[in-house]
Short mmCIF file of C-alpha atoms in Angstrom, two decimals:
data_model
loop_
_atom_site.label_atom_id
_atom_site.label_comp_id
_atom_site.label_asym_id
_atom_site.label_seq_id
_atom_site.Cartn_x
_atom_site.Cartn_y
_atom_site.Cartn_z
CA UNK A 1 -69.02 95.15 57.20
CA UNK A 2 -65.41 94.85 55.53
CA UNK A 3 -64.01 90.88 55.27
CA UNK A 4 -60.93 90.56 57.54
CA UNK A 5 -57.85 90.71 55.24
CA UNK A 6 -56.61 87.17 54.30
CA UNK A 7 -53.06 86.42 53.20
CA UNK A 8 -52.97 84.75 49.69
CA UNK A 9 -52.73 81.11 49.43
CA UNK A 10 -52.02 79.19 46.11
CA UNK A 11 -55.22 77.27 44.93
CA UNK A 12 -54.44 76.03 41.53
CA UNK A 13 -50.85 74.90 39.80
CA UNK A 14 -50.13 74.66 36.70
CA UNK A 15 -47.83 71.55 35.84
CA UNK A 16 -44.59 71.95 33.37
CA UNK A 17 -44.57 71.87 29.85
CA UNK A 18 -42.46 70.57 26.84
CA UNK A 19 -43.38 72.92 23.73
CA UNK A 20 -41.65 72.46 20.46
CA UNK A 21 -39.91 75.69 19.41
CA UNK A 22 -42.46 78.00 17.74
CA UNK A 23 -45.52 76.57 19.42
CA UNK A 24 -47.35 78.44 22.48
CA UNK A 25 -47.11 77.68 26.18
CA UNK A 26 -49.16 79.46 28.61
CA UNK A 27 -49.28 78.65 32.50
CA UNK A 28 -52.32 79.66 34.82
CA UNK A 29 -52.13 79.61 38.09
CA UNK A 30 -55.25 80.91 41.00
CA UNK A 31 -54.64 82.30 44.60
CA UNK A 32 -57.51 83.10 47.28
CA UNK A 33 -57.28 86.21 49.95
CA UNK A 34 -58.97 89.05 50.59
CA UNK A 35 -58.19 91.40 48.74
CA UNK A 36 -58.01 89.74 45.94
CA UNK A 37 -54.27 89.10 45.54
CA UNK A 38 -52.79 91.15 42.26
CA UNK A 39 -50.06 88.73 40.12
CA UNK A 40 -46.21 88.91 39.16
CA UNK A 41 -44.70 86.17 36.55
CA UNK A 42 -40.75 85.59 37.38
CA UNK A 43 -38.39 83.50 35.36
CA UNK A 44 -35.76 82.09 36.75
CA UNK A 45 -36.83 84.20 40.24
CA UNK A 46 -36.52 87.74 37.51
CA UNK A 47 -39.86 89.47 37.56
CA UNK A 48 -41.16 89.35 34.08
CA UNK A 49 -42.13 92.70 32.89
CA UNK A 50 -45.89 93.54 32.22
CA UNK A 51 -46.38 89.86 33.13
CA UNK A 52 -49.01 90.74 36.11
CA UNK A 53 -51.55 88.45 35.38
CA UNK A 54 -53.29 85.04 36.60
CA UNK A 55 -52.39 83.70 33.00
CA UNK A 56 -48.89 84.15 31.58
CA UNK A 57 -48.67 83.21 27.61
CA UNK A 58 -45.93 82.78 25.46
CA UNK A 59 -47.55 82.83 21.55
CA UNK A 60 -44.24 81.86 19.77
CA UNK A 61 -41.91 80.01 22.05
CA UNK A 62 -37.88 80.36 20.98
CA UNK A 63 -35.08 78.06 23.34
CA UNK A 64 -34.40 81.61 25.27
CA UNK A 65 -38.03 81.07 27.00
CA UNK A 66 -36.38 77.22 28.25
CA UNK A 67 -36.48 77.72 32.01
CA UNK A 68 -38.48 77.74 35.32
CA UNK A 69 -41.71 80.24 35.57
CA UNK A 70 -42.86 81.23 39.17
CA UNK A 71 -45.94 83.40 40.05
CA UNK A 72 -45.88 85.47 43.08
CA UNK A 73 -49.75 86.21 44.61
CA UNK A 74 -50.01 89.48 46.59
CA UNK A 75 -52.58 91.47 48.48
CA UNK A 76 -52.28 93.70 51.68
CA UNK A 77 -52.13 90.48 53.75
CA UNK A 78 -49.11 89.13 52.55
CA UNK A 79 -47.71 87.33 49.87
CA UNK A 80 -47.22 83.96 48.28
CA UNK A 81 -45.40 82.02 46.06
CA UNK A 82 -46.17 79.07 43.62
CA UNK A 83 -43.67 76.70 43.37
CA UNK A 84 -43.33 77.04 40.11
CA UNK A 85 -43.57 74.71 36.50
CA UNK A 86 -40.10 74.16 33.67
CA UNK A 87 -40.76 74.87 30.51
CA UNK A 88 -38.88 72.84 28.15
CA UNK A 89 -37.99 74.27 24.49
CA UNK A 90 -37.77 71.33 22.42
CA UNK A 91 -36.45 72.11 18.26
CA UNK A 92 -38.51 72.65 15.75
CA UNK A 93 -39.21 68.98 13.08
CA UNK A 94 -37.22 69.32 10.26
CA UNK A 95 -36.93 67.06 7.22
CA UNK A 96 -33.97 65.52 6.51
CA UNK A 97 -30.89 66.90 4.19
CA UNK A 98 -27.89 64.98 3.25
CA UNK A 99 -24.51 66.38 4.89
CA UNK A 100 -21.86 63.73 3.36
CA UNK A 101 -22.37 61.89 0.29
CA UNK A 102 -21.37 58.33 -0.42
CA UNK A 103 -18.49 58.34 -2.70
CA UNK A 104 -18.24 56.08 -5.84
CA UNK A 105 -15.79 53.60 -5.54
CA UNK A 106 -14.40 50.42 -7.71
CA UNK A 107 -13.81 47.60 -6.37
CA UNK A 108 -11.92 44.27 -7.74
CA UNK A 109 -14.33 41.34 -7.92
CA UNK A 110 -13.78 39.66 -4.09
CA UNK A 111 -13.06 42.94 -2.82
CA UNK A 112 -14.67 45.26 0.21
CA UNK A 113 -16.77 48.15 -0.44
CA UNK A 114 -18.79 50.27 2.05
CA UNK A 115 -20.75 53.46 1.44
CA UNK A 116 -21.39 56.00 4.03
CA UNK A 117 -23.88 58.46 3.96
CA UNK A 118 -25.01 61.48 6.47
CA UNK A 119 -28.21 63.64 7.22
CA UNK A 120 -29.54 66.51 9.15
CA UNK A 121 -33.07 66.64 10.68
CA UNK A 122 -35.15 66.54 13.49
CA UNK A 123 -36.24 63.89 14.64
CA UNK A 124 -32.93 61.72 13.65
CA UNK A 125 -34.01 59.98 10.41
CA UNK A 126 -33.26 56.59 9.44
CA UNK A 127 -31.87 55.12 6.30
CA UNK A 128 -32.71 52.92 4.08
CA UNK A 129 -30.07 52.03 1.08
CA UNK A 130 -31.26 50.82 -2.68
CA UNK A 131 -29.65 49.80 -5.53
CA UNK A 132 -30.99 51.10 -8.10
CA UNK A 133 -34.25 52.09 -7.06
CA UNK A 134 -35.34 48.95 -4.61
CA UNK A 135 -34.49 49.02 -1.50
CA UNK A 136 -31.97 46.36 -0.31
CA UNK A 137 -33.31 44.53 2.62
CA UNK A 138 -31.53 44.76 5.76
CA UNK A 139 -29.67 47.65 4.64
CA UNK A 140 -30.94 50.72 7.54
CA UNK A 141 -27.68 52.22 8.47
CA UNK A 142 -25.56 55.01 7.32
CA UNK A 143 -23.08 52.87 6.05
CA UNK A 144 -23.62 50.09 4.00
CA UNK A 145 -21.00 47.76 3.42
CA UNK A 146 -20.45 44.60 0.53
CA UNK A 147 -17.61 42.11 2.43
CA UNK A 148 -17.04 40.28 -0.78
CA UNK A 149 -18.31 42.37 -4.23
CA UNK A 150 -18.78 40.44 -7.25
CA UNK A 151 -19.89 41.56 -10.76
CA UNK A 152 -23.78 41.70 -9.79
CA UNK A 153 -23.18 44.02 -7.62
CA UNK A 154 -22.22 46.82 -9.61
CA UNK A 155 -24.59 49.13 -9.84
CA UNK A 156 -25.99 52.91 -8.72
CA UNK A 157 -26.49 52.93 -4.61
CA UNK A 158 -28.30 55.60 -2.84
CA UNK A 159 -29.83 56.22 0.86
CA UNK A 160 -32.80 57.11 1.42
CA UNK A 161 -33.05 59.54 4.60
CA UNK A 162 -36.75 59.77 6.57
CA UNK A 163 -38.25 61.05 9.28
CA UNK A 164 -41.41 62.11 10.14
CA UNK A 165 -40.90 65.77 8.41
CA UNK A 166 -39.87 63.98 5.00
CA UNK A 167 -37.12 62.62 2.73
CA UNK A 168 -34.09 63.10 1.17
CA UNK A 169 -32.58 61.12 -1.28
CA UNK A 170 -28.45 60.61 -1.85
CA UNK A 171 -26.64 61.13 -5.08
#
């Protein structure tokens, strides 16, 4: 005695992802009906080719695979669809490197002085200035600034740029 043939019906959903770029993302998803119900991955509503599985995998994921995956569940019965999970690309961590220089600059004693300074990197990184090589308290943005200079404050200033990838040090 053949089972009557049941229409698929979505029975397990994967939930969306945020994968940093060059990381893996897979999504699973499980369907009942009888048949069994064969599998089609879309992206976007764009069958993915070859994709015809209960498991779709990405091993190395690049900001072209951003975007919303779908799985369609088929058998002789019918047909349906899961609603579907975003996957979010997010960038790779990279350490910081400095994009702008502060400049060196003389000042006349009672006179204003600010350095600037710039980096790349992912996450954001944060400064820290020194003079000389101690760090000068208070002093965490890209621009640090003396309102009245006098002649202890001449000296060699850097910024120190960190985030969680690493460092990089000003000239």
């Amino acid at each position: 005695v053949n089972a009557a043939a049941t229409a698929p019906a979505i029975t397990t959903q994967p939930a969306s992802q945020t994968v940093t770029a060059g990381g893996a993302a897979s999504f699973t998803v499980a369907a009942s009906g009888t048949p069994t119900p064969t599998y089609q991955w879309q992206k976007g509503g764009v069958a993915i080719t070859g994709a015809t599985s209960a498991t779709y995998s990405i091993a190395s994921v690049a900001a072209g695979d951003a975007g919303n995956y779908t799985a369609v569940a088929t058998n002789s019965a019918g047909s349906a669809t899961w609603a579907g999970a975003t996957l979010t690309v997010s960038a790779a961590t990279t350490a910081p490197a400095i994009t702008t220089q502060p400049a060196s600059q003389t000042v006349a004693p009672g006179g204003a002085v600010s350095f600037t300074v710039a980096a790349s990197g992912n996450p954001a990184p944060t400064y820290q200035w020194q003079k000389g090589s101690t760090a000068i308290a208070g002093a965490t943005s890209a621009t640090y600034s003396i309102a009245s200079a006098a002649s202890g404050d001449a000296g060699n200033y850097t910024a120190v740029a960190t985030n969680s990838a690493g460092t990089a040090t000003s000239a």
